[in-house]
Amino acid sequence: MSASSLTPSYAAVLRTRHACRTFGAALLGRLSYGMVSLSLVLAIKEATASYAVAGTVMALFGLTSVLLSPARAGLVDRYGPRRALPPMAAAYALLLTGLAFATSWPGTSGILLGGLAVPAGACTPPLGPVMRTLWRDLAPDPRLLQRAFSMDTVAEELLFVTGPLLVGLLLHIATASVGLALSAALVLTGSLALTSSPVVRGEVGHKKASAGPAPSEELDSAAQPAPLGRRPPQGGPGLRQAIAVSAAVGICLGAFNLLVIAFADEHKVPAAVTWILAALSGGSAIGGLIYGAVPWRVSSMLRLAFLAAALGLTLAATGLSSHPYALIAWAALGGLVIAPAITTTYLIADECADPAARTKAGAWVNTAFNAGSAGATATTGLLVGRLPLPACFALAAAPAVLSAATALHRPRRFAAVTAAPAVSERTSDAEQQAPATGE
């Protein structure tokens, strides 16, 4: 598929009424998440002169942010973005500003920094899950929704590449504390701009409250809306399988990032690491854009199983490379299925979730990915040096292959549900597109 054929596909999504305004606001706020981690670590290191304190505070911030994500998303589902997001964003921005101020003075107490980082992580606005929920209102047609989710996934991945680069540029003219203050300003501005969008105000799209029962609920009377904070999430086997695959993809990527460093060190070519990770990100972006533009005729679950298996097998084969530069080709090949796999997990979560709990369902998928990545990084660090690197690559790939098998083993009723969108994808682009407004 050529680039010229991809452009009209995604232009159709952006021409949807209010899409540019809403998506742009979400991206502005989410850019903060690409900058905050590096800014926080560097600022704490400068203030305390201790990597141990910086690592501990960053771990506390990350854990509270990731583990409480479903609860925050549940608040958005219960009270709506207009009521839930501004207080979260204001508290998060205020706490980040406090961290910026505290780290601007040498000798700051690590206890004080931890006391600010924990509530900051707890208040992180779930802008990604909220935006994916809003895509359902902006692009209710399944084919446009697939493109929107693919574009969203690729854009989010690029933000996490762009964010650290911006921090690096900022350090030439200011301190890391300024990066924290800028992160606070970005998330507050983006969140407020997002909640001011007409689609959030309820003036556009299909209201979640009147959207009717989700397909999985019509087929399974046991699937009831889950109370706020309840675990595990209620969304039927489809949602649980999407969460499992998302965790497996996170495990693969968390392990891969550490394994390529060990592989390059073993072969005494450390400079190859940058090119390998760049190939992984580039392949993911290309794969995500192509995936979203293809009018698939097979069910989302079957696609997810294939993508997870492809990722796992590619990762296992990567460990057999004879030279770090050979990993560049393998990384680009494996990257082609990363964004499509993540996109498909979000699509399945959206299909299976109760209309009043879609934000929380997406947050569970995101939490599973982040938890899998963090856990794999820690576990892989213990395995490297104790096992041969090819064995480490194979172990890292195993969860993806196993999750593909569980995705294939699904109830017959759910198989019919996930195949349903393929029927409506036959509608023409002219019928799918809403009037353009330039927003």
CSV table of C-alpha atoms in Angstrom, one decimal:
chain,number,residue,atom,x,y,z
A,1,MET,CA,0.0,0.0,0.0
A,2,SER,CA,1.5,3.3,-1.1
A,3,ALA,CA,1.7,6.5,1.0
A,4,SER,CA,-0.6,8.3,-1.4
A,5,SER,CA,-3.4,5.8,-0.6
A,6,LEU,CA,-2.8,6.0,3.1
A,7,THR,CA,-3.3,9.8,3.2
A,8,PRO,CA,-7.0,9.9,2.1
A,9,SER,CA,-7.8,7.2,4.6
A,10,TYR,CA,-6.6,9.2,7.6
A,11,ALA,CA,-7.8,12.5,6.1
A,12,ALA,CA,-11.3,11.1,6.3
A,13,VAL,CA,-10.9,10.6,10.0
A,14,LEU,CA,-9.4,14.1,10.5
A,15,ARG,CA,-12.2,15.7,8.4
A,16,THR,CA,-14.8,14.3,10.8
A,17,ARG,CA,-16.5,17.1,12.6
A,18,HIS,CA,-14.5,18.4,15.6
A,19,ALA,CA,-11.9,15.6,15.3
A,20,CYS,CA,-8.9,17.8,14.7
A,21,ARG,CA,-9.8,20.1,17.6
A,22,THR,CA,-10.4,17.3,20.0
A,23,PHE,CA,-7.5,15.1,19.0
A,24,GLY,CA,-5.1,18.1,18.9
A,25,ALA,CA,-6.1,19.0,22.5
A,26,ALA,CA,-5.5,15.4,23.7
A,27,LEU,CA,-2.1,15.2,22.0
A,28,LEU,CA,-1.0,18.5,23.5
A,29,GLY,CA,-1.8,17.2,27.0
A,30,ARG,CA,-0.3,13.7,26.3
A,31,LEU,CA,3.0,15.3,25.2
A,32,SER,CA,3.4,16.0,28.9
A,33,TYR,CA,3.7,12.3,29.5
A,34,GLY,CA,6.5,12.0,27.0
A,35,MET,CA,8.5,14.6,28.8
A,36,VAL,CA,7.7,14.1,32.5
A,37,SER,CA,9.6,10.9,33.2
A,38,LEU,CA,13.0,12.1,31.9
A,39,SER,CA,12.5,15.6,33.4
A,40,LEU,CA,11.6,14.1,36.8
A,41,VAL,CA,14.6,11.8,36.9
A,42,LEU,CA,17.0,14.5,35.8
A,43,ALA,CA,15.6,17.1,38.1
A,44,ILE,CA,15.7,14.8,41.2
A,45,LYS,CA,19.2,13.7,40.4
A,46,GLU,CA,20.3,17.4,40.2
A,47,ALA,CA,18.6,18.3,43.4
A,48,THR,CA,19.7,15.3,45.5
A,49,ALA,CA,22.9,14.1,43.7
A,50,SER,CA,21.6,10.6,44.1
A,51,TYR,CA,20.5,8.1,41.4
A,52,ALA,CA,19.0,5.9,44.1
A,53,VAL,CA,16.6,8.7,45.3
A,54,ALA,CA,15.8,9.6,41.6
A,55,GLY,CA,15.0,6.0,40.8
A,56,THR,CA,12.9,5.4,43.9
A,57,VAL,CA,10.9,8.6,43.5
A,58,MET,CA,10.4,7.8,39.8
A,59,ALA,CA,9.2,4.3,40.7
A,60,LEU,CA,6.7,5.6,43.2
A,61,PHE,CA,5.4,8.1,40.6
A,62,GLY,CA,5.1,5.5,37.9
A,63,LEU,CA,3.5,2.8,40.1
A,64,THR,CA,0.8,5.1,41.4
A,65,SER,CA,0.1,6.4,37.9
A,66,VAL,CA,-0.2,3.0,36.3
A,67,LEU,CA,-2.0,1.1,39.0
A,68,LEU,CA,-4.6,3.7,39.7
A,69,SER,CA,-5.3,4.4,36.0
A,70,PRO,CA,-8.5,2.2,35.9
A,71,ALA,CA,-9.8,3.9,39.0
A,72,ARG,CA,-9.3,7.4,37.5
A,73,ALA,CA,-10.9,6.2,34.2
A,74,GLY,CA,-13.8,4.9,36.3
A,75,LEU,CA,-14.3,8.4,37.7
A,76,VAL,CA,-14.4,9.8,34.1
A,77,ASP,CA,-17.0,7.1,33.1
A,78,ARG,CA,-19.1,7.9,36.2
A,79,TYR,CA,-19.0,11.7,36.2
A,80,GLY,CA,-18.0,12.5,32.6
A,81,PRO,CA,-14.8,14.2,31.3
A,82,ARG,CA,-16.1,17.7,31.8
A,83,ARG,CA,-16.5,17.1,35.6
A,84,ALA,CA,-13.7,14.6,36.2
A,85,LEU,CA,-10.8,15.8,34.0
A,86,PRO,CA,-10.3,19.4,35.2
A,87,PRO,CA,-9.8,18.6,38.9
A,88,MET,CA,-7.4,15.8,38.0
A,89,ALA,CA,-5.4,18.0,35.6
A,90,ALA,CA,-5.3,20.9,38.0
A,91,ALA,CA,-4.1,18.7,40.9
A,92,TYR,CA,-1.6,17.0,38.7
A,93,ALA,CA,-0.2,20.2,37.3
A,94,LEU,CA,-0.1,21.8,40.8
A,95,LEU,CA,1.9,18.8,42.1
A,96,LEU,CA,4.3,18.8,39.2
A,97,THR,CA,4.8,22.5,39.7
A,98,GLY,CA,5.6,21.7,43.3
A,99,LEU,CA,8.1,19.1,42.2
A,100,ALA,CA,9.7,21.6,39.8
A,101,PHE,CA,10.0,24.2,42.6
A,102,ALA,CA,11.4,21.6,45.1
A,103,THR,CA,14.0,20.3,42.7
A,104,SER,CA,15.2,23.8,41.8
A,105,TRP,CA,17.0,23.9,45.2
A,106,PRO,CA,20.0,21.7,45.9
A,107,GLY,CA,19.8,19.3,48.9
A,108,THR,CA,16.0,18.8,48.7
A,109,SER,CA,14.8,16.0,50.9
A,110,GLY,CA,14.0,12.7,49.1
A,111,ILE,CA,11.0,12.2,51.5
A,112,LEU,CA,9.5,15.5,50.4
A,113,LEU,CA,10.0,14.6,46.7
A,114,GLY,CA,8.4,11.2,47.2
A,115,GLY,CA,5.5,12.8,49.1
A,116,LEU,CA,4.8,15.0,46.1
A,117,ALA,CA,5.4,12.3,43.5
A,118,VAL,CA,3.0,9.8,44.8
A,119,PRO,CA,-0.1,12.0,44.8
A,120,ALA,CA,1.0,13.4,41.4
A,121,GLY,CA,1.0,9.9,39.9
A,122,ALA,CA,-2.3,9.2,41.5
A,123,CYS,CA,-3.9,12.3,39.8
A,124,THR,CA,-2.5,11.7,36.3
A,125,PRO,CA,-5.4,12.5,33.9
A,126,PRO,CA,-6.3,9.5,31.7
A,127,LEU,CA,-6.1,11.5,28.5
A,128,GLY,CA,-5.4,8.5,26.3
A,129,PRO,CA,-8.3,6.4,27.4
A,130,VAL,CA,-10.6,9.4,27.3
A,131,MET,CA,-9.6,10.2,23.7
A,132,ARG,CA,-10.2,6.6,22.6
A,133,THR,CA,-13.6,6.8,24.1
A,134,LEU,CA,-14.3,10.0,22.3
A,135,TRP,CA,-13.3,8.4,19.0
A,136,ARG,CA,-16.4,6.3,19.4
A,137,ASP,CA,-18.5,9.4,19.4
A,138,LEU,CA,-16.5,11.1,16.6
A,139,ALA,CA,-16.2,8.1,14.3
A,140,PRO,CA,-19.0,5.6,15.1
A,141,ASP,CA,-18.5,3.7,11.9
A,142,PRO,CA,-16.3,0.6,12.6
A,143,ARG,CA,-14.0,1.3,9.6
A,144,LEU,CA,-13.3,4.9,10.5
A,145,LEU,CA,-13.0,3.9,14.2
A,146,GLN,CA,-10.2,1.4,13.2
A,147,ARG,CA,-8.4,4.2,11.4
A,148,ALA,CA,-8.8,6.5,14.3
A,149,PHE,CA,-7.5,4.0,16.8
A,150,SER,CA,-4.5,3.2,14.6
A,151,MET,CA,-3.7,6.9,14.2
A,152,ASP,CA,-4.1,7.5,17.9
A,153,THR,CA,-1.7,4.6,18.7
A,154,VAL,CA,0.9,5.8,16.3
A,155,ALA,CA,0.7,9.4,17.5
A,156,GLU,CA,1.0,8.4,21.1
A,157,GLU,CA,4.1,6.3,20.3
A,158,LEU,CA,5.6,9.2,18.5
A,159,LEU,CA,4.9,11.5,21.5
A,160,PHE,CA,7.0,9.2,23.7
A,161,VAL,CA,9.9,9.6,21.2
A,162,THR,CA,9.4,13.3,20.8
A,163,GLY,CA,9.1,14.1,24.5
A,164,PRO,CA,12.6,13.1,25.5
A,165,LEU,CA,14.0,14.9,22.5
A,166,LEU,CA,12.3,18.1,23.6
A,167,VAL,CA,13.7,17.7,27.1
A,168,GLY,CA,17.2,17.3,25.6
A,169,LEU,CA,16.8,20.5,23.7
A,170,LEU,CA,15.3,22.3,26.7
A,171,LEU,CA,18.4,21.3,28.8
A,172,HIS,CA,20.5,23.5,26.6
A,173,ILE,CA,18.8,26.6,27.8
A,174,ALA,CA,17.2,25.7,31.1
A,175,THR,CA,17.3,23.1,33.9
A,176,ALA,CA,15.3,19.8,34.2
A,177,SER,CA,13.0,21.5,36.7
A,178,VAL,CA,11.8,23.8,33.9
A,179,GLY,CA,10.9,20.6,32.0
A,180,LEU,CA,8.6,19.6,34.9
A,181,ALA,CA,6.9,23.0,34.9
A,182,LEU,CA,6.4,22.8,31.1
A,183,SER,CA,4.9,19.3,31.5
A,184,ALA,CA,2.5,20.7,34.0
A,185,ALA,CA,1.5,23.5,31.7
A,186,LEU,CA,1.0,21.1,28.8
A,187,VAL,CA,-1.2,18.7,30.6
A,188,LEU,CA,-3.4,21.4,32.1
A,189,THR,CA,-3.8,23.3,28.8
A,190,GLY,CA,-4.5,20.1,26.9
A,191,SER,CA,-7.0,18.8,29.4
A,192,LEU,CA,-9.0,22.1,29.5
A,193,ALA,CA,-8.9,22.4,25.8
A,194,LEU,CA,-10.2,18.8,25.5
A,195,THR,CA,-13.1,19.3,27.9
A,196,SER,CA,-14.1,22.4,26.0
A,197,SER,CA,-14.6,20.4,22.8
A,198,PRO,CA,-18.2,20.2,21.6
A,199,VAL,CA,-18.0,16.4,21.5
A,200,VAL,CA,-17.1,16.4,25.2
A,201,ARG,CA,-19.9,18.9,25.9
A,202,GLY,CA,-22.3,16.4,24.4
A,203,GLU,CA,-23.2,18.4,21.4
A,204,VAL,CA,-21.9,15.9,18.9
A,205,GLY,CA,-22.0,12.1,18.4
A,206,HIS,CA,-23.7,9.2,20.1
A,207,LYS,CA,-24.1,9.8,23.8
A,208,LYS,CA,-22.7,7.0,25.9
A,209,ALA,CA,-25.8,6.9,28.1
A,210,SER,CA,-28.1,6.3,25.1
A,211,ALA,CA,-25.7,4.1,23.1
A,212,GLY,CA,-27.6,1.0,24.1
A,213,PRO,CA,-26.0,-2.2,25.4
A,214,ALA,CA,-22.7,-3.4,24.1
A,215,PRO,CA,-22.9,-6.4,21.8
A,216,SER,CA,-21.3,-8.6,24.4
A,217,GLU,CA,-24.0,-7.6,26.9
A,218,GLU,CA,-26.8,-8.5,24.5
A,219,LEU,CA,-25.3,-12.0,24.2
A,220,ASP,CA,-24.2,-12.5,27.8
A,221,SER,CA,-26.6,-11.3,30.5
A,222,ALA,CA,-23.9,-11.8,33.0
A,223,ALA,CA,-22.0,-8.8,31.7
A,224,GLN,CA,-23.1,-6.0,33.9
A,225,PRO,CA,-21.6,-2.5,34.4
A,226,ALA,CA,-18.8,-2.7,37.0
A,227,PRO,CA,-18.9,-0.4,40.0
A,228,LEU,CA,-16.1,2.1,40.2
A,229,GLY,CA,-12.8,0.5,41.2
A,230,ARG,CA,-14.1,-3.1,41.0
A,231,ARG,CA,-11.6,-5.7,39.9
A,232,PRO,CA,-11.4,-7.6,37.7
A,233,PRO,CA,-13.0,-5.6,34.9
A,234,GLN,CA,-16.4,-6.8,33.7
A,235,GLY,CA,-16.4,-7.1,29.9
A,236,GLY,CA,-16.6,-10.7,29.1
A,237,PRO,CA,-13.9,-13.0,27.7
A,238,GLY,CA,-13.1,-10.6,24.9
A,239,LEU,CA,-11.9,-7.8,27.2
A,240,ARG,CA,-10.0,-10.2,29.4
A,241,GLN,CA,-8.2,-11.6,26.4
A,242,ALA,CA,-7.4,-8.1,25.1
A,243,ILE,CA,-5.9,-7.3,28.5
A,244,ALA,CA,-3.9,-10.5,28.4
A,245,VAL,CA,-2.5,-9.8,25.0
A,246,SER,CA,-1.7,-6.2,25.9
A,247,ALA,CA,0.3,-7.4,28.9
A,248,ALA,CA,2.1,-9.9,26.7
A,249,VAL,CA,3.1,-7.1,24.2
A,250,GLY,CA,4.3,-5.0,27.1
A,251,ILE,CA,6.4,-7.9,28.4
A,252,CYS,CA,8.0,-8.3,24.9
A,253,LEU,CA,8.9,-4.7,24.6
A,254,GLY,CA,10.1,-4.3,28.2
A,255,ALA,CA,12.4,-7.3,27.8
A,256,PHE,CA,13.5,-6.3,24.3
A,257,ASN,CA,14.7,-2.9,25.3
A,258,LEU,CA,17.0,-4.4,27.9
A,259,LEU,CA,18.1,-7.4,25.8
A,260,VAL,CA,19.3,-5.4,22.9
A,261,ILE,CA,21.5,-3.4,25.2
A,262,ALA,CA,23.0,-6.6,26.6
A,263,PHE,CA,23.4,-8.0,23.1
A,264,ALA,CA,25.1,-4.9,21.8
A,265,ASP,CA,27.4,-4.9,24.9
A,266,GLU,CA,28.3,-8.5,24.4
A,267,HIS,CA,29.3,-7.8,20.8
A,268,LYS,CA,31.0,-4.5,21.8
A,269,VAL,CA,28.9,-2.3,19.5
A,270,PRO,CA,26.9,-0.1,22.0
A,271,ALA,CA,26.1,2.5,19.3
A,272,ALA,CA,23.8,-0.1,17.6
A,273,VAL,CA,21.2,0.2,20.3
A,274,THR,CA,20.0,3.6,19.2
A,275,TRP,CA,19.5,2.3,15.6
A,276,ILE,CA,17.7,-0.9,16.8
A,277,LEU,CA,15.2,1.0,18.9
A,278,ALA,CA,14.7,3.6,16.2
A,279,ALA,CA,14.0,0.7,13.7
A,280,LEU,CA,11.5,-0.7,16.2
A,281,SER,CA,9.6,2.6,16.5
A,282,GLY,CA,9.7,3.3,12.8
A,283,GLY,CA,8.4,-0.2,11.9
A,284,SER,CA,5.6,0.2,14.5
A,285,ALA,CA,4.5,3.6,13.0
A,286,ILE,CA,4.5,2.2,9.5
A,287,GLY,CA,2.7,-1.0,10.5
A,288,GLY,CA,0.1,1.0,12.5
A,289,LEU,CA,-0.7,3.3,9.6
A,290,ILE,CA,-1.0,0.5,7.1
A,291,TYR,CA,-3.1,-1.6,9.5
A,292,GLY,CA,-5.6,1.2,10.1
A,293,ALA,CA,-6.1,1.8,6.4
A,294,VAL,CA,-6.9,-1.9,5.5
A,295,PRO,CA,-10.6,-2.9,5.4
A,296,TRP,CA,-10.2,-6.2,7.3
A,297,ARG,CA,-12.7,-9.0,6.7
A,298,VAL,CA,-11.6,-11.2,9.6
A,299,SER,CA,-12.6,-10.8,13.2
A,300,SER,CA,-10.6,-8.6,15.5
A,301,MET,CA,-9.8,-11.6,17.7
A,302,LEU,CA,-8.3,-13.6,14.9
A,303,ARG,CA,-6.2,-10.5,13.9
A,304,LEU,CA,-5.1,-10.1,17.4
A,305,ALA,CA,-4.0,-13.7,17.7
A,306,PHE,CA,-2.0,-13.5,14.5
A,307,LEU,CA,-0.3,-10.2,15.5
A,308,ALA,CA,0.6,-11.6,18.9
A,309,ALA,CA,2.0,-14.8,17.5
A,310,ALA,CA,4.0,-12.8,14.8
A,311,LEU,CA,5.5,-10.6,17.5
A,312,GLY,CA,6.5,-13.5,19.7
A,313,LEU,CA,8.0,-15.5,16.9
A,314,THR,CA,10.0,-12.5,15.6
A,315,LEU,CA,11.3,-11.7,19.0
A,316,ALA,CA,12.4,-15.4,19.5
A,317,ALA,CA,14.2,-15.3,16.1
A,318,THR,CA,15.9,-12.0,16.9
A,319,GLY,CA,17.9,-13.8,19.7
A,320,LEU,CA,19.5,-15.9,17.0
A,321,SER,CA,21.1,-12.9,15.3
A,322,SER,CA,24.9,-13.1,14.8
A,323,HIS,CA,25.5,-9.4,15.0
A,324,PRO,CA,23.7,-6.4,16.7
A,325,TYR,CA,23.2,-4.7,13.3
A,326,ALA,CA,21.2,-7.7,12.2
A,327,LEU,CA,18.9,-6.8,15.0
A,328,ILE,CA,18.0,-3.6,13.1
A,329,ALA,CA,16.2,-5.6,10.4
A,330,TRP,CA,14.5,-7.9,13.0
A,331,ALA,CA,13.5,-4.9,15.1
A,332,ALA,CA,11.9,-3.2,12.0
A,333,LEU,CA,10.1,-6.4,11.1
A,334,GLY,CA,8.8,-6.9,14.7
A,335,GLY,CA,7.8,-3.3,14.9
A,336,LEU,CA,5.4,-3.7,12.0
A,337,VAL,CA,3.0,-5.6,14.3
A,338,ILE,CA,3.4,-3.7,17.5
A,339,ALA,CA,1.1,-0.7,16.8
A,340,PRO,CA,-1.5,-3.0,15.0
A,341,ALA,CA,-1.5,-5.3,18.1
A,342,ILE,CA,-2.0,-2.5,20.5
A,343,THR,CA,-4.7,-0.9,18.3
A,344,THR,CA,-6.6,-4.2,18.1
A,345,THR,CA,-6.6,-4.6,21.9
A,346,TYR,CA,-8.2,-1.2,22.2
A,347,LEU,CA,-10.7,-1.9,19.5
A,348,ILE,CA,-11.7,-5.2,21.2
A,349,ALA,CA,-12.0,-3.4,24.6
A,350,ASP,CA,-14.2,-0.8,23.0
A,351,GLU,CA,-16.4,-3.5,21.4
A,352,CYS,CA,-16.8,-5.5,24.6
A,353,ALA,CA,-17.1,-2.8,27.2
A,354,ASP,CA,-20.4,-1.5,28.6
A,355,PRO,CA,-21.1,1.9,27.0
A,356,ALA,CA,-20.9,3.5,30.4
A,357,ALA,CA,-17.4,2.0,31.1
A,358,ARG,CA,-15.5,2.3,27.9
A,359,THR,CA,-12.9,4.6,29.3
A,360,LYS,CA,-12.2,2.2,32.2
A,361,ALA,CA,-11.9,-0.7,29.8
A,362,GLY,CA,-9.3,1.1,27.7
A,363,ALA,CA,-7.5,2.1,30.9
A,364,TRP,CA,-7.2,-1.6,31.9
A,365,VAL,CA,-5.7,-2.4,28.5
A,366,ASN,CA,-3.2,0.4,29.0
A,367,THR,CA,-2.4,-0.6,32.6
A,368,ALA,CA,-1.8,-4.2,31.5
A,369,PHE,CA,0.7,-3.0,28.9
A,370,ASN,CA,2.6,-0.8,31.3
A,371,ALA,CA,2.6,-3.4,34.1
A,372,GLY,CA,3.9,-6.1,31.7
A,373,SER,CA,6.6,-3.8,30.4
A,374,ALA,CA,7.8,-2.8,33.9
A,375,GLY,CA,7.7,-6.4,35.2
A,376,ALA,CA,9.6,-7.7,32.2
A,377,THR,CA,12.3,-5.1,32.6
A,378,ALA,CA,12.9,-6.1,36.2
A,379,THR,CA,12.7,-9.9,35.5
A,380,THR,CA,15.0,-9.7,32.4
A,381,GLY,CA,17.6,-7.8,34.4
A,382,LEU,CA,17.8,-10.8,36.7
A,383,LEU,CA,18.0,-13.3,33.8
A,384,VAL,CA,20.7,-11.5,31.8
A,385,GLY,CA,24.1,-13.0,32.7
A,386,ARG,CA,22.5,-16.2,34.1
A,387,LEU,CA,21.1,-17.5,30.8
A,388,PRO,CA,22.3,-17.3,27.3
A,389,LEU,CA,20.9,-14.3,25.4
A,390,PRO,CA,19.0,-16.5,22.8
A,391,ALA,CA,17.3,-18.2,25.7
A,392,CYS,CA,16.4,-14.8,27.2
A,393,PHE,CA,14.9,-13.7,23.9
A,394,ALA,CA,12.9,-17.0,23.7
A,395,LEU,CA,11.5,-16.6,27.2
A,396,ALA,CA,10.5,-13.0,26.5
A,397,ALA,CA,8.7,-14.1,23.4
A,398,ALA,CA,6.8,-16.9,25.1
A,399,PRO,CA,4.0,-14.7,26.7
A,400,ALA,CA,3.1,-13.3,23.3
A,401,VAL,CA,2.8,-16.7,21.7
A,402,LEU,CA,0.8,-18.1,24.6
A,403,SER,CA,-1.5,-15.1,24.6
A,404,ALA,CA,-2.1,-15.7,20.8
A,405,ALA,CA,-3.3,-19.2,21.7
A,406,THR,CA,-5.7,-17.9,24.4
A,407,ALA,CA,-7.0,-15.3,21.9
A,408,LEU,CA,-7.8,-18.1,19.4
A,409,HIS,CA,-9.6,-20.1,22.1
A,410,ARG,CA,-12.7,-18.0,22.6
A,411,PRO,CA,-16.4,-18.6,23.1
A,412,ARG,CA,-18.4,-19.1,19.9
A,413,ARG,CA,-20.8,-16.3,20.8
A,414,PHE,CA,-17.9,-13.8,21.1
A,415,ALA,CA,-16.5,-14.9,17.8
A,416,ALA,CA,-19.7,-13.8,16.2
A,417,VAL,CA,-19.6,-10.5,17.9
A,418,THR,CA,-16.0,-9.6,16.9
A,419,ALA,CA,-16.7,-10.6,13.3
A,420,ALA,CA,-19.7,-8.2,13.1
A,421,PRO,CA,-17.7,-5.0,12.3
A,422,ALA,CA,-16.4,-6.6,9.1
A,423,VAL,CA,-19.9,-6.6,7.7
A,424,SER,CA,-20.4,-2.8,8.2
A,425,GLU,CA,-17.0,-2.1,6.8
A,426,ARG,CA,-18.3,-2.6,3.3
A,427,THR,CA,-20.0,0.8,3.4
A,428,SER,CA,-18.5,3.4,1.1
A,429,ASP,CA,-16.2,6.2,2.3
A,430,ALA,CA,-18.8,8.7,1.2
A,431,GLU,CA,-21.3,7.2,3.6
A,432,GLN,CA,-18.8,7.2,6.4
A,433,GLN,CA,-17.6,10.7,6.3
A,434,ALA,CA,-19.2,13.5,8.4
A,435,PRO,CA,-19.3,17.0,7.0
A,436,ALA,CA,-16.0,18.8,7.3
A,437,THR,CA,-15.7,21.9,9.5
A,438,GLY,CA,-12.0,22.4,9.5
A,439,GLU,CA,-11.8,21.9,13.3
